[in-house]
Amino acid sequence: DTGVSQDPRHKITKRGQNVTFRCDPISEHNRLYWYRQTLGQGPEFLTYFQNEAQLEKSRLLSDRFSAERPKGSFSTLEIQRTEQGDSAMYLCASSFDVGGAREQFFGPGTRLTVL
Amino acid sequence: AQSVTQLGSHVSVSEGALVLLRCNYSSSVPPYLFWYVQYPNQGLQLLLKYTSAATLVKGINGFEAEFKKSETSFHLTKPSAHMSDAAEYFCAVSGGNSGYSTLTFGKGTMLLVSP
């Protein structure tokens, strides 16, 4: 078990560029979550998947944000036309849905800096 | 909507002293409650969770927390602080209108441990 991995760990981009982040969950986990964490704040929920189905996406910050999990394994989060306000840590988590409290295991995050 | 309030953005203790990190929540339904720890440039690691069983929950690294419904609190304690406990701690709640699939985090408390 290698845990949740995220790639890249750091991304620096210029305003207006598109960026894509990848998350590989723990292999047997069927749920995958994306959060955003800004400086001095706790993680903020963005969206989540159960297998390949995106069950909640209303909390995505704008229509510039989109996420996919095409085969129910890894997921990508894309931000189009980046803005300086998008600079943050983007965290991915996964869990195994067995009912009750679903412990989420977090990856190390991707830190995005928009210049 | 559910919410989490963590009192004190920074808490300083001496090595060997009692650690007390405060968390109050609001939820329209019986909540599940979590404490996570985050070390610099790393993801979040689960310390402990409350899932409506025992109100006193023991976690890893000597931490424990007590669920008090009448006070809507879930404070985190450790009898004796170690230097390695220095990190940021997040309280989180799931339940309510958002369901049990998403976590709502507090803003975090940075624990500083001095020799």
XYZ file of N, CA and C in Angstrom:
690
model
N 0.853 -1.190 0.000
C 0.000 0.000 0.000
C 0.882 1.230 0.000
N 0.824 1.991 -1.096
C 1.698 3.150 -1.204
C 0.979 4.429 -0.827
N -0.264 4.400 -0.440
C -0.982 5.590 -0.055
C -1.460 6.359 -1.265
N -2.055 7.508 -1.007
C -2.550 8.381 -2.065
C -1.378 9.191 -2.613
N -1.250 9.212 -3.920
C -0.171 9.998 -4.524
C -0.748 11.079 -5.424
N -0.014 12.173 -5.520
C -0.440 13.296 -6.341
C 0.735 13.782 -7.172
N 0.410 14.225 -8.370
C 1.452 14.679 -9.282
C 0.931 15.845 -10.113
N 1.709 16.930 -10.256
C 2.999 17.167 -9.613
C 2.838 17.606 -8.164
N 3.920 17.715 -7.436
C 3.863 18.235 -6.080
C 3.826 19.752 -6.088
N 4.448 20.342 -7.084
C 4.468 21.795 -7.199
C 4.241 22.168 -8.662
N 3.481 23.250 -8.862
C 3.233 23.727 -10.212
C 3.232 25.251 -10.183
N 4.065 25.833 -11.014
C 4.077 27.283 -11.173
C 3.617 27.579 -12.583
N 2.652 28.460 -12.713
C 2.120 28.767 -14.030
C 1.839 30.258 -14.134
N 1.637 30.693 -15.339
C 1.288 32.092 -15.554
C -0.225 32.226 -15.649
N -0.696 33.359 -15.234
C -2.123 33.628 -15.296
C -2.645 33.411 -16.717
N -3.795 32.726 -16.806
C -4.402 32.461 -18.100
C -4.095 31.086 -18.660
N -3.088 30.427 -18.108
C -2.740 29.083 -18.568
C -3.661 28.048 -17.928
N -3.768 26.898 -18.585
C -4.513 25.764 -18.026
C -3.552 24.847 -17.289
N -4.034 24.249 -16.202
C -3.219 23.282 -15.465
C -4.064 22.051 -15.172
N -3.379 20.920 -15.069
C -4.049 19.656 -14.744
C -3.246 18.940 -13.687
N -3.929 18.463 -12.678
C -3.303 17.708 -11.596
C -3.843 16.289 -11.612
N -2.994 15.367 -11.178
C -3.393 13.963 -11.141
C -3.371 13.452 -9.713
N -4.319 12.560 -9.425
C -4.376 11.901 -8.127
C -4.552 10.404 -8.342
N -3.713 9.615 -7.683
C -3.856 8.166 -7.677
C -4.260 7.734 -6.281
N -5.463 7.211 -6.128
C -5.934 6.831 -4.788
C -5.336 5.504 -4.344
N -5.608 5.139 -3.111
C -5.280 3.794 -2.627
C -6.091 2.807 -3.464
N -5.472 1.741 -3.887
C -6.008 0.930 -4.979
C -7.407 0.375 -4.717
N -7.717 -0.025 -3.523
C -9.026 -0.625 -3.290
C -10.109 0.380 -2.931
N -9.763 1.647 -2.892
C -10.723 2.684 -2.508
C -11.618 3.062 -3.678
N -12.931 3.132 -3.406
C -13.864 3.456 -4.471
C -14.259 4.928 -4.491
N -13.951 5.654 -3.422
C -14.305 7.072 -3.393
C -13.044 7.922 -3.463
N -13.157 9.026 -4.186
C -12.032 9.939 -4.357
C -12.550 11.362 -4.217
N -11.814 12.175 -3.460
C -12.259 13.527 -3.121
C -11.174 14.529 -3.512
N -11.607 15.730 -3.873
C -10.694 16.851 -4.094
C -11.050 17.979 -3.124
N -9.991 18.558 -2.534
C -10.131 19.694 -1.631
C -9.137 20.767 -2.055
N -9.422 21.992 -1.686
C -8.481 23.102 -1.872
C -8.168 23.680 -0.497
N -6.897 23.967 -0.275
C -6.477 24.567 0.992
C -5.676 25.829 0.710
N -6.174 26.945 1.181
C -5.454 28.204 1.056
C -4.759 28.519 2.368
N -3.830 29.450 2.301
C -2.988 29.760 3.454
C -3.830 30.171 4.651
N -3.599 29.509 5.773
C -4.306 29.870 6.996
C -5.710 29.330 7.111
N -6.072 28.473 6.186
C -7.425 27.906 6.201
C -7.368 26.384 6.219
N -8.473 25.780 6.620
C -8.581 24.344 6.510
C -8.964 23.958 5.090
N -8.825 22.694 4.761
C -9.225 22.245 3.423
C -10.697 22.523 3.160
N -10.984 22.877 1.913
C -12.336 23.195 1.463
C -12.735 22.165 0.418
N -13.856 21.500 0.634
C -14.303 20.439 -0.275
C -14.653 21.006 -1.643
N -14.239 20.298 -2.696
C -14.557 20.712 -4.060
C -15.515 19.742 -4.744
N -15.160 18.454 -4.749
C -15.943 17.474 -5.480
C -15.531 16.084 -5.055
N -16.377 15.076 -5.368
C -15.964 13.710 -5.104
C -16.602 12.735 -6.080
N -15.977 11.581 -6.180
C -16.394 10.512 -7.078
C -16.633 9.238 -6.282
N -17.610 8.490 -6.719
C -17.729 7.103 -6.298
C -17.537 6.279 -7.562
N -16.468 5.522 -7.582
C -16.017 4.865 -8.807
C -15.854 5.962 -9.881
N -16.471 5.816 -11.043
C -16.281 6.830 -12.066
C -17.345 7.925 -12.026
N -18.346 7.772 -11.175
C -19.446 8.742 -11.116
C -19.091 9.926 -10.201
N -19.270 11.126 -10.745
C -19.043 12.334 -9.962
C -20.346 12.668 -9.227
N -20.368 12.469 -7.919
C -21.613 12.564 -7.165
C -21.899 13.963 -6.647
N -20.890 14.795 -6.574
C -21.104 16.145 -6.053
C -20.119 17.054 -6.758
N -20.626 18.031 -7.471
C -19.732 18.979 -8.119
C -20.199 20.410 -7.992
N -21.232 20.616 -7.202
C -21.744 21.975 -7.062
C -20.801 22.872 -6.275
N -19.860 22.253 -5.566
C -18.939 23.045 -4.754
C -17.655 23.395 -5.517
N -17.550 22.941 -6.748
C -16.434 23.410 -7.564
C -16.524 24.935 -7.658
N -15.384 25.586 -7.622
C -15.343 27.016 -7.375
C -15.880 27.859 -8.525
N -15.747 27.367 -9.716
C -16.288 28.070 -10.881
C -16.301 27.082 -12.034
N -16.856 27.524 -13.169
C -16.881 26.615 -14.325
C -15.498 26.457 -14.944
N -14.506 27.112 -14.418
C -13.129 26.897 -14.893
C -12.541 25.624 -14.299
N -13.194 25.111 -13.267
C -12.714 23.905 -12.591
C -13.505 22.700 -13.094
N -12.796 21.625 -13.386
C -13.466 20.393 -13.755
C -12.628 19.215 -13.278
N -13.288 18.103 -13.040
C -12.600 16.910 -12.570
C -13.158 15.705 -13.290
N -12.300 14.702 -13.460
C -12.693 13.460 -14.098
C -12.098 12.275 -13.351
N -12.747 11.163 -13.500
C -12.207 9.898 -12.997
C -12.687 8.819 -13.969
N -12.133 8.800 -15.154
C -12.704 8.057 -16.285
C -12.858 6.555 -16.080
N -11.976 5.931 -15.379
C -12.067 4.483 -15.231
C -12.222 4.080 -13.775
N -12.597 5.041 -12.955
C -12.784 4.734 -11.551
C -11.500 4.483 -10.800
N -10.378 4.870 -11.395
C -9.114 4.692 -10.680
C -8.521 6.062 -10.392
N -7.573 6.529 -11.204
C -6.979 7.849 -10.953
C -7.963 8.945 -11.350
N -7.694 10.141 -10.869
C -8.539 11.292 -11.190
C -7.662 12.463 -11.607
N -8.243 13.341 -12.397
C -7.567 14.588 -12.752
C -8.456 15.770 -12.388
N -7.811 16.831 -11.961
C -8.474 18.103 -11.695
C -7.853 19.125 -12.635
N -8.671 19.768 -13.438
C -8.187 20.769 -14.378
C -8.715 22.143 -13.998
N -7.850 23.110 -14.099
C -8.242 24.506 -13.931
C -7.909 25.224 -15.230
N -8.895 25.791 -15.854
C -8.678 26.527 -17.097
C -8.515 28.018 -16.793
N -7.751 28.668 -17.619
C -7.577 30.136 -17.528
C -7.278 30.547 -16.084
N -6.193 30.017 -15.560
C -5.879 30.233 -14.148
C -5.803 31.708 -13.782
N -6.177 31.980 -12.555
C -6.123 33.327 -11.978
C -5.240 33.274 -10.734
N -4.748 34.431 -10.327
C -3.871 34.452 -9.156
C -4.576 33.923 -7.911
N -5.869 34.108 -7.840
C -6.644 33.596 -6.707
C -6.738 32.078 -6.655
N -6.310 31.421 -7.718
C -6.316 29.956 -7.717
C -5.096 29.394 -6.999
N -4.144 30.232 -6.658
C -2.953 29.763 -5.949
C -3.362 29.149 -4.617
N -2.992 27.909 -4.416
C -3.432 27.167 -3.236
C -2.789 25.797 -3.268
N -3.053 25.022 -2.214
C -2.696 23.600 -2.188
C -3.946 22.821 -2.570
N -3.817 21.921 -3.512
C -4.935 21.084 -3.928
C -4.682 19.672 -3.404
N -5.604 19.231 -2.562
C -5.459 17.945 -1.883
C -6.437 16.935 -2.453
N -5.966 15.727 -2.551
C -6.791 14.608 -2.975
C -6.889 13.634 -1.803
N -8.019 12.996 -1.653
C -8.199 11.986 -0.616
C -8.999 10.830 -1.194
N -8.874 9.670 -0.579
C -9.678 8.537 -1.013
C -10.188 7.778 0.201
N -11.255 7.010 -0.021
C -11.833 6.208 1.054
C -12.503 4.989 0.468
N -12.760 4.024 1.333
C -13.492 2.831 0.935
C -14.860 2.909 1.582
N -15.886 2.941 0.759
C -17.240 3.163 1.243
C -17.829 1.867 1.779
N -17.803 1.748 3.113
C -18.411 0.566 3.733
C -19.544 0.976 4.656
N -19.982 2.221 4.515
C -21.031 2.720 5.391
C -20.436 3.284 6.670
N -21.213 4.119 7.347
C -20.704 4.729 8.567
C -19.664 5.779 8.255
N -18.838 6.065 9.215
C -17.822 7.103 9.037
C -16.777 6.618 8.055
N -16.599 7.345 7.011
C -15.682 6.932 5.971
C -14.386 7.707 6.163
N -13.390 7.045 6.694
C -12.113 7.702 6.911
C -11.494 8.041 5.575
N -11.112 9.282 5.403
C -10.481 9.727 4.169
C -8.971 9.789 4.367
N -8.257 9.215 3.423
C -6.802 9.210 3.439
C -6.323 10.251 2.434
N -5.489 11.149 2.897
C -5.079 12.276 2.070
C -3.717 12.058 1.427
N -3.572 12.607 0.229
C -2.285 12.658 -0.432
C -1.500 13.868 0.034
N -0.259 14.030 -0.491
C 0.611 15.122 -0.053
C 0.230 16.474 -0.634
N -0.642 16.472 -1.641
C -1.080 17.738 -2.210
C -0.244 18.211 -3.382
N -0.847 19.063 -4.190
C -0.152 19.781 -5.263
C -0.257 21.267 -4.944
N 0.902 21.896 -4.821
C 0.883 23.339 -4.533
C 0.955 24.112 -5.844
N -0.072 24.897 -6.102
C -0.164 25.689 -7.329
C 0.160 27.145 -7.027
N 1.060 27.698 -7.803
C 1.361 29.129 -7.734
C 1.075 29.731 -9.097
N 0.191 30.719 -9.127
C -0.163 31.403 -10.373
C 0.460 32.789 -10.348
N 1.341 33.047 -11.306
C 2.055 34.330 -11.350
C 1.296 35.369 -12.152
N -26.429 24.263 7.587
C -25.113 23.807 7.163
C -24.240 23.547 8.384
N -23.373 22.592 8.239
C -22.495 22.276 9.366
C -21.284 23.191 9.333
N -20.686 23.386 10.515
C -19.493 24.222 10.590
C -18.638 23.779 11.754
N -17.384 24.193 11.728
C -16.425 23.860 12.775
C -15.692 25.123 13.177
N -15.562 25.334 14.468
C -14.810 26.462 15.003
C -13.686 25.931 15.866
N -12.476 26.321 15.525
C -11.315 25.965 16.333
C -10.823 27.237 17.012
N -10.856 27.241 18.323
C -10.454 28.424 19.081
C -8.942 28.475 19.183
N -8.384 29.585 18.729
C -6.933 29.760 18.793
C -6.259 29.270 17.540
N -5.714 30.185 16.771
C -4.991 29.775 15.574
C -3.613 29.211 15.933
N -3.097 29.598 17.100
C -1.811 29.104 17.576
C -1.935 28.757 19.062
N -1.350 27.630 19.445
C -1.264 27.229 20.847
C 0.187 26.861 21.127
N 0.740 27.433 22.184
C 2.127 27.155 22.554
C 2.165 26.426 23.889
N 2.935 25.350 23.929
C 3.113 24.599 25.172
C 4.589 24.262 25.319
N 4.961 23.921 26.532
C 6.313 23.417 26.783
C 6.308 21.907 26.663
N 7.449 21.367 26.308
C 7.569 19.913 26.225
C 7.200 19.310 27.576
N 6.330 18.279 27.548
C 5.892 17.648 28.781
C 4.599 18.200 29.342
N 4.162 19.325 28.841
C 2.924 19.950 29.321
C 1.706 19.361 28.629
N 0.551 19.611 29.235
C -0.720 19.169 28.662
C -1.019 19.928 27.381
N -1.502 19.190 26.378
C -1.961 19.807 25.143
C -3.483 19.798 25.140
N -4.083 20.942 24.854
C -5.537 21.060 24.723
C -5.832 21.916 23.505
N -6.443 21.309 22.505
C -6.847 22.034 21.304
C -8.371 21.965 21.229
N -8.984 23.121 21.070
C -10.437 23.207 21.176
C -11.133 23.159 19.823
N -12.270 22.474 19.808
C -13.079 22.349 18.592
C -14.550 22.348 18.991
N -15.313 23.240 18.393
C -16.758 23.245 18.541
C -17.383 23.108 17.163
N -18.497 22.414 17.094
C -19.109 22.147 15.811
C -20.586 22.522 15.853
N -21.142 22.665 14.679
C -22.591 22.760 14.564
C -23.022 21.796 13.474
N -24.095 21.072 13.753
C -24.595 20.099 12.786
C -26.063 19.854 13.070
N -26.843 19.696 12.035
C -28.284 19.491 12.202
C -28.610 18.025 12.474
N -27.640 17.168 12.304
C -27.846 15.739 12.564
C -26.672 15.245 13.391
N -26.798 14.068 14.004
C -25.647 13.547 14.754
C -24.415 13.507 13.863
N -23.380 14.157 14.291
C -22.215 14.272 13.422
C -21.230 13.125 13.587
N -20.372 12.976 12.588
C -19.131 12.260 12.773
C -18.044 13.329 12.886
N -17.108 13.131 13.768
C -16.091 14.139 14.039
C -14.701 13.536 13.906
N -13.786 14.342 13.431
C -12.442 13.870 13.136
C -11.414 14.913 13.587
N -10.239 14.438 13.956
C -9.068 15.287 14.111
C -7.988 14.772 13.167
N -7.436 15.720 12.388
C -6.330 15.421 11.490
C -5.123 16.271 11.896
N -3.927 15.762 11.595
C -2.696 16.522 11.806
C -2.001 16.708 10.466
N -1.414 17.874 10.276
C -0.686 18.161 9.041
C 0.701 18.695 9.370
N 1.716 17.953 8.923
C 3.092 18.423 9.058
C 3.449 19.247 7.822
N 4.439 20.115 7.911
C 4.779 21.001 6.786
C 4.970 20.244 5.480
N 4.353 20.755 4.444
C 4.474 20.216 3.085
C 4.006 18.764 2.978
N 3.112 18.373 3.845
C 2.554 17.022 3.783
C 1.032 17.078 3.775
N 0.434 15.960 3.441
C -1.019 15.853 3.507
C -1.489 15.676 4.934
N -2.769 15.445 5.093
C -3.364 15.297 6.414
C -3.362 13.843 6.845
N -3.084 13.631 8.126
C -3.085 12.286 8.698
C -4.148 12.224 9.789
N -4.968 11.182 9.757
C -6.028 11.050 10.739
C -5.460 10.699 12.105
N -5.847 11.479 13.120
C -5.464 11.178 14.500
C -6.504 10.293 15.173
N -7.773 10.667 15.017
C -8.854 9.919 15.645
C -10.181 10.345 15.053
N -11.230 9.543 15.340
C -12.554 9.860 14.832
C -13.625 9.430 15.830
N -14.717 10.164 15.855
C -15.891 9.841 16.651
C -17.016 9.472 15.696
N -17.616 8.284 15.946
C -18.666 7.802 15.045
C -19.877 7.319 15.805
N -20.206 7.965 16.897
C -21.406 7.709 17.704
C -21.274 6.489 18.607
N -20.083 6.010 18.780
C -19.882 4.928 19.742
C -19.428 5.567 21.074
N -18.296 5.176 21.578
C -17.808 5.734 22.837
C -17.529 7.219 22.689
N -17.887 7.987 23.703
C -17.703 9.441 23.612
C -16.249 9.839 23.826
N -15.467 9.006 24.513
C -14.044 9.273 24.663
C -13.309 8.429 23.635
N -12.627 9.095 22.742
C -11.980 8.422 21.627
C -10.472 8.517 21.779
N -9.814 7.394 21.668
C -8.350 7.393 21.719
C -7.795 7.269 20.309
N -6.736 8.025 20.057
C -6.138 8.012 18.733
C -4.675 7.642 18.770
N -3.990 7.994 17.698
C -2.580 7.661 17.604
C -1.739 8.691 18.350
N -0.496 8.318 18.637
C 0.472 9.224 19.248
C 0.031 9.775 20.601
N -0.814 9.054 21.320
C -1.216 9.461 22.665
C -2.316 10.495 22.733
N -2.889 10.868 21.623
C -3.979 11.852 21.606
C -5.319 11.193 21.902
N -6.210 11.953 22.496
C -7.577 11.525 22.692
C -8.496 12.741 22.617
N -9.779 12.466 22.407
C -10.765 13.543 22.316
C -12.070 13.043 22.912
N -12.827 13.970 23.483
C -14.095 13.625 24.099
C -15.234 14.354 23.418
N -16.228 13.606 22.958
C -17.410 14.184 22.339
C -18.384 14.583 23.443
N -18.742 15.865 23.484
C -19.709 16.359 24.454
C -20.853 17.014 23.694
N -21.946 16.276 23.597
C -23.084 16.757 22.811
C -23.661 18.043 23.393
N -23.757 18.112 24.727
C -24.371 19.285 25.358
C -23.565 20.553 25.094
N -22.268 20.388 24.881
C -21.400 21.540 24.621
C -21.043 21.655 23.139
N -21.543 20.767 22.331
C -21.164 20.660 20.902
C -19.662 20.823 20.737
N -18.922 20.045 21.528
C -17.467 20.157 21.490
C -16.813 18.812 21.249
N -15.588 18.885 20.778
C -14.782 17.685 20.506
C -13.328 18.098 20.656
N -12.941 18.433 21.871
C -11.598 18.951 22.132
C -10.562 17.839 22.111
N -9.384 18.154 21.632
C -8.279 17.197 21.506
C -7.293 17.420 22.648
N -6.870 16.342 23.303
C -5.921 16.471 24.403
C -4.813 15.436 24.292
N -3.700 15.773 24.930
C -2.581 14.847 25.100
C -1.924 15.208 26.423
N -1.691 14.238 27.289
C -1.192 14.557 28.635
C 0.178 15.227 28.633
N 1.051 14.821 27.714
C 2.423 15.298 27.756
C 2.916 15.556 26.330
N 3.193 16.798 26.033
C 3.599 17.166 24.674
C 5.029 16.743 24.378
N 5.257 16.306 23.142
C 6.598 16.023 22.638
C 6.934 17.026 21.554
N 8.208 17.236 21.344
C 8.637 18.161 20.289
C 8.057 17.738 18.943
N 7.945 16.441 18.735
C 7.452 15.929 17.452
C 5.964 16.208 17.232
N 5.259 16.697 18.262
C 3.840 17.029 18.104
C 3.627 18.379 17.423
N 4.687 19.135 17.259
C 4.552 20.448 16.624
C 4.082 20.282 15.184
N 2.912 20.807 14.899
C 2.266 20.638 13.590
C 0.974 21.449 13.611
N 0.233 21.379 12.510
C -1.074 22.022 12.464
C -2.157 20.955 12.604
N -3.157 21.254 13.402
C -4.205 20.299 13.708
C -5.549 20.839 13.220
N -6.294 19.959 12.555
C -7.583 20.332 11.993
C -8.685 19.447 12.557
N -9.751 20.077 12.986
C -10.967 19.385 13.387
C -11.917 19.396 12.197
N -12.641 18.313 11.987
C -13.544 18.233 10.839
C -14.821 17.508 11.245
N -15.904 17.840 10.548
C -17.197 17.226 10.804
C -17.802 16.746 9.502
N -18.499 15.634 9.557
C -19.298 15.202 8.407
C -20.709 14.923 8.900
N -21.679 15.039 7.977
C -23.071 14.875 8.357
C -23.862 16.106 7.976
N -25.129 16.115 8.278
C -25.947 17.264 7.948
C -26.365 17.268 6.499
N -26.683 18.455 5.993
C -27.196 18.570 4.627
C -26.213 18.067 3.595
N -24.927 18.164 3.908
C -23.909 17.721 2.952
C -23.711 16.221 2.995
N -24.398 15.548 3.911
C -24.244 14.113 4.000
C -22.969 13.742 4.708
N -22.746 12.454 4.802
C -21.584 11.960 5.522
C -20.400 11.725 4.593
N -20.539 12.130 3.359
C -19.476 11.858 2.402
C -18.446 12.965 2.315
N -18.773 14.141 2.802
C -17.832 15.252 2.689
C -17.456 15.746 4.069
N -16.257 16.258 4.185
C -15.754 16.800 5.439
C -15.770 18.321 5.392
N -16.200 18.922 6.496
C -16.080 20.359 6.687
C -15.035 20.579 7.764
N -13.994 21.322 7.414
C -12.857 21.521 8.306
C -12.916 22.866 9.015
N -12.325 22.913 10.201
C -12.041 24.182 10.837
C -10.815 24.818 10.209
N -10.458 26.011 10.706
C -9.335 26.742 10.117
C -7.985 26.235 10.593
N -7.993 25.363 11.577
C -6.743 24.787 12.035
C -6.136 25.509 13.223
N -5.377 24.764 14.012
C -4.614 25.316 15.141
C -3.182 24.837 15.019
N -2.273 25.783 14.974
C -0.856 25.443 14.926
C -0.365 25.212 16.344
N 0.174 24.021 16.609
C 0.719 23.692 17.919
C 2.229 23.910 17.910
N 2.686 24.759 18.794
C 4.117 25.034 18.941
C 4.578 24.423 20.256
N 5.661 23.652 20.215
C 6.190 22.988 21.400
C 7.608 23.490 21.652
N 7.814 24.037 22.822
C 9.140 24.566 23.161
C 9.835 23.634 24.160
N 11.180 23.587 24.069
C 11.922 22.677 24.963
C 11.830 23.109 26.418
